[in-house]
């Protein structure tokens, strides 16, 4: 793969060390080419930011990786395994997680029930007819995550009643459940208050080193603070890849993206 | 929606006096009710309510509106007639009653699972269409098949066993039998709604896409729900054939299928008590509206009642009751119902949250 800067890590990674490998991945919606010929690798434990204006194909990239909308051509490998034709839930069980740009939560269930399901979903006993006990492993993990995203006092609140920011935090909690190895965050900071953003950055920075993530984020402060490498997308293609410094100082990037100011956030 | 805190420590011994009253009434009912009332107005709605409960489980908790739950119950009824004994001289293999009942319930559960496997990849109106098609196909099949299902005539002379010296078709023992089974499934659904499986099912209803992204197999979860719904409907189907003493294609016809849907919707799909409220209302109307109007007009009355409830209370009698309680003074009673409303806080089909 033609990524500069791999020298930063000691040796060229072996196939097994890649969390994610995309080979010529494209996605069409009818005549619309939302994403074309994406080649991209993410090492295990790597923290990557994906930037690009609205409609650049960032969310489509995530959908292709998770299988929400599988690629129309190309191959997706997760942790060395070809998952191009695996259903979504099988990819998740292999350690992939994601959040959604627009919160997708279970509005009829409480906060703790949402998180509990996420923890149980990747474990055993999904079909248990018993109510979870307090000392159930998944329930204990759910309580920990509840605390981590600062929703302790909303534990038994139906999700429909949460504020926007709280729903975003719950999205993050769901993505941290189980034993994630690669997490895809789709604009997790959108609509958050500055203090909530701070909390989010803290959570991202405190993830264990073996947990990699890809972060779509319009807020350059957040993105460049937590990312080791940056991928810039434009019109469904990869436009630039590099370290945050390289990207920030690249004249073409300045022209195309930074020059337009913050044009993100408001779009569905 | 109905937001009331869910702690219910406000009653002595944690027992809700109104619920206690209902339990006492249900147990004492045959002691003051006539045979007719015990059998027709007591046992029958419990059977219909249990069948509708299986639909409430699928539709209310799982977001899957299946028209074929009556088909599943009817299939169990047919199996009882075919494997057990009947007076028609067709089939009636004379299996022991307990084996017949087990096979009937499992057979119904398998049919339900099969229906689930066919329809679980569809959503909304398409689920309704597919299950309706299955119900209609099954109706025509049993009506035309004389070797096994005895076609148009069906079967008669089907009896529950005489056990412990009790003839179980006598009104009082039969009432208690249906009450015990209805109560069992009512509490099972109530408990199960907060089980891991039940939470997962409601999550599938709220947002199947997100459920997949949690590592849960949505299709499998739905099909398993159909299996459990089949157990409930099948058991009620066995009671139904004992109640009627006969079974014919009419029982799996579209009319009956729609009746079950009406019962579930009119009663309210927000809690497992809903289908039983709906069934009682339905049976009372069926029995007593006849005195006021022609038999032929009955469907018009049911249709009107359905329309009124759907128009004025999207969550059925249950919702109507709760709204009345919260309007009129009873803050305490309001809290009592609110506990349930809260625990089963889900959105009736068509409410904006589900779109
Ligand atoms: N499910 C879909 N159906 C049709 N078009 C889609 C769909 N998802 C994305 N697109 C289109 O693909 C393009 C890329 O969208 P998206 O990946 O959401 O961009 P980004 O996340 O970078 O803002 C847009 O033109 C968008 O309209
Ligand atoms: Mg997007």
CSV table of C-alpha atoms in Angstrom, one decimal, chain B residues 53-199:
chain,number,residue,atom,x,y,z
B,53,UNK,CA,-51.3,-12.3,23.3
B,54,UNK,CA,-49.1,-14.2,20.9
B,55,UNK,CA,-49.7,-11.5,18.3
B,56,UNK,CA,-49.1,-8.8,20.9
B,57,UNK,CA,-45.7,-10.4,21.6
B,58,UNK,CA,-44.8,-10.4,17.9
B,59,UNK,CA,-46.3,-7.0,17.0
B,60,UNK,CA,-46.0,-5.0,20.2
B,61,UNK,CA,-42.6,-6.2,21.3
B,62,UNK,CA,-41.2,-7.3,17.9
B,63,UNK,CA,-42.8,-4.9,15.4
B,64,UNK,CA,-44.0,-7.9,13.4
B,65,UNK,CA,-47.7,-7.8,12.6
B,66,UNK,CA,-48.6,-11.4,11.7
B,67,UNK,CA,-52.1,-12.1,10.5
B,68,UNK,CA,-51.3,-15.9,10.7
B,69,UNK,CA,-51.4,-16.4,14.5
B,70,UNK,CA,-55.0,-17.7,14.3
B,71,UNK,CA,-53.7,-20.1,11.6
B,72,UNK,CA,-51.1,-21.4,14.1
B,73,UNK,CA,-53.7,-21.9,16.8
B,74,UNK,CA,-56.0,-23.5,14.3
B,75,UNK,CA,-53.2,-25.9,13.2
B,76,UNK,CA,-52.8,-27.1,16.8
B,77,UNK,CA,-56.6,-27.6,17.0
B,78,UNK,CA,-56.5,-29.7,13.8
B,79,UNK,CA,-53.6,-31.8,15.1
B,80,UNK,CA,-55.6,-32.6,18.3
B,81,UNK,CA,-58.5,-33.7,16.1
B,82,UNK,CA,-56.4,-35.7,13.8
B,83,UNK,CA,-54.0,-37.4,16.2
B,84,UNK,CA,-56.5,-37.8,19.1
B,85,UNK,CA,-60.1,-39.0,18.7
B,86,UNK,CA,-63.0,-37.5,16.9
B,87,UNK,CA,-66.5,-38.6,15.9
B,88,UNK,CA,-66.2,-38.0,12.2
B,89,UNK,CA,-64.5,-41.3,11.1
B,90,UNK,CA,-61.7,-39.5,9.3
B,91,UNK,CA,-58.2,-39.7,10.8
B,92,UNK,CA,-58.6,-39.7,14.6
B,93,UNK,CA,-55.5,-41.9,15.3
B,94,UNK,CA,-56.3,-42.3,18.9
B,95,UNK,CA,-53.0,-41.2,20.4
B,96,UNK,CA,-52.9,-40.7,24.1
B,97,UNK,CA,-54.1,-37.2,25.0
B,98,UNK,CA,-50.8,-36.0,26.4
B,99,UNK,CA,-48.8,-37.0,23.4
B,100,UNK,CA,-51.4,-35.4,21.1
B,101,UNK,CA,-51.2,-32.1,23.1
B,102,UNK,CA,-47.4,-32.0,23.0
B,103,UNK,CA,-47.3,-32.8,19.3
B,104,UNK,CA,-50.1,-30.2,18.6
B,105,UNK,CA,-48.2,-27.4,20.5
B,106,UNK,CA,-44.8,-28.3,19.0
B,107,UNK,CA,-46.4,-28.6,15.5
B,108,UNK,CA,-48.0,-25.2,15.9
B,109,UNK,CA,-44.6,-23.8,17.1
B,110,UNK,CA,-42.9,-25.2,14.1
B,111,UNK,CA,-45.5,-23.8,11.7
B,112,UNK,CA,-45.1,-20.5,13.4
B,113,UNK,CA,-41.3,-20.7,13.1
B,114,UNK,CA,-41.8,-21.5,9.4
B,115,UNK,CA,-44.0,-18.5,8.9
B,116,UNK,CA,-41.4,-16.4,10.7
B,117,UNK,CA,-38.6,-17.7,8.5
B,118,UNK,CA,-40.6,-16.8,5.4
B,119,UNK,CA,-41.7,-13.3,6.6
B,120,UNK,CA,-38.9,-12.2,8.9
B,121,UNK,CA,-36.9,-10.6,6.1
B,122,UNK,CA,-39.8,-8.3,5.4
B,123,UNK,CA,-41.0,-5.3,7.3
B,124,UNK,CA,-44.3,-3.5,8.0
B,125,UNK,CA,-47.0,-3.9,5.4
B,126,UNK,CA,-45.1,-6.6,3.6
B,127,UNK,CA,-45.1,-8.8,6.7
B,128,UNK,CA,-48.8,-8.3,6.9
B,129,UNK,CA,-49.3,-9.2,3.3
B,130,UNK,CA,-47.1,-12.4,3.5
B,131,UNK,CA,-48.7,-13.7,6.7
B,132,UNK,CA,-52.2,-12.9,5.3
B,133,UNK,CA,-51.3,-14.9,2.1
B,134,UNK,CA,-50.2,-17.8,4.3
B,135,UNK,CA,-53.4,-17.7,6.4
B,136,UNK,CA,-55.5,-17.7,3.2
B,137,UNK,CA,-53.5,-20.5,1.6
B,138,UNK,CA,-53.8,-22.6,4.8
B,139,UNK,CA,-57.6,-22.0,4.9
B,140,UNK,CA,-58.1,-23.1,1.3
B,141,UNK,CA,-55.8,-26.1,1.8
B,142,UNK,CA,-57.7,-27.5,4.8
B,143,UNK,CA,-61.0,-26.8,3.1
B,144,UNK,CA,-60.0,-28.8,0.0
B,145,UNK,CA,-58.0,-31.6,1.7
B,146,UNK,CA,-60.4,-34.4,2.7
B,147,UNK,CA,-57.8,-37.1,3.4
B,148,UNK,CA,-56.3,-35.5,6.4
B,149,UNK,CA,-58.3,-32.4,7.3
B,150,UNK,CA,-61.7,-33.6,6.2
B,151,UNK,CA,-62.3,-30.6,4.0
B,152,UNK,CA,-65.3,-28.4,4.4
B,153,UNK,CA,-66.8,-30.4,7.3
B,154,UNK,CA,-63.7,-30.6,9.5
B,155,UNK,CA,-63.9,-32.6,12.7
B,156,UNK,CA,-66.4,-32.9,15.6
B,157,UNK,CA,-66.6,-34.9,18.8
B,158,UNK,CA,-63.3,-33.7,20.2
B,159,UNK,CA,-63.0,-34.0,24.0
B,160,UNK,CA,-60.5,-33.0,26.6
B,161,UNK,CA,-59.4,-36.0,28.7
B,162,UNK,CA,-61.1,-37.0,32.0
B,163,UNK,CA,-58.3,-36.6,34.5
B,164,UNK,CA,-58.2,-36.9,38.3
B,165,UNK,CA,-61.9,-37.8,38.1
B,166,UNK,CA,-62.6,-34.4,36.5
B,167,UNK,CA,-64.4,-34.0,33.2
B,168,UNK,CA,-62.4,-30.9,32.0
B,169,UNK,CA,-65.0,-29.7,29.6
B,170,UNK,CA,-67.4,-28.9,32.5
B,171,UNK,CA,-67.6,-25.1,32.7
B,172,UNK,CA,-65.9,-24.6,36.0
B,173,UNK,CA,-62.9,-26.9,35.6
B,174,UNK,CA,-62.4,-25.7,32.0
B,175,UNK,CA,-62.6,-22.1,33.2
B,176,UNK,CA,-59.8,-22.7,35.7
B,177,UNK,CA,-57.8,-24.6,33.1
B,178,UNK,CA,-57.9,-21.7,30.7
B,179,UNK,CA,-57.3,-19.2,33.5
B,180,UNK,CA,-54.2,-21.1,34.6
B,181,UNK,CA,-52.8,-21.2,31.1
B,182,UNK,CA,-53.7,-17.6,30.2
B,183,UNK,CA,-52.1,-16.4,33.5
B,184,UNK,CA,-49.0,-18.5,32.9
B,185,UNK,CA,-48.4,-16.9,29.5
B,186,UNK,CA,-49.4,-13.5,30.7
B,187,UNK,CA,-46.7,-13.6,33.4
B,188,UNK,CA,-44.3,-15.3,31.0
B,189,UNK,CA,-44.6,-12.5,28.5
B,190,UNK,CA,-44.5,-9.9,31.2
B,191,UNK,CA,-41.3,-11.3,32.7
B,192,UNK,CA,-39.8,-12.1,29.3
B,193,UNK,CA,-40.2,-8.5,28.1
B,194,UNK,CA,-37.3,-7.6,30.3
B,195,UNK,CA,-35.3,-10.7,29.6
B,196,UNK,CA,-32.2,-10.6,27.4
B,197,UNK,CA,-34.3,-12.0,24.6
B,198,UNK,CA,-37.2,-9.7,25.2
B,199,UNK,CA,-35.0,-6.6,25.3
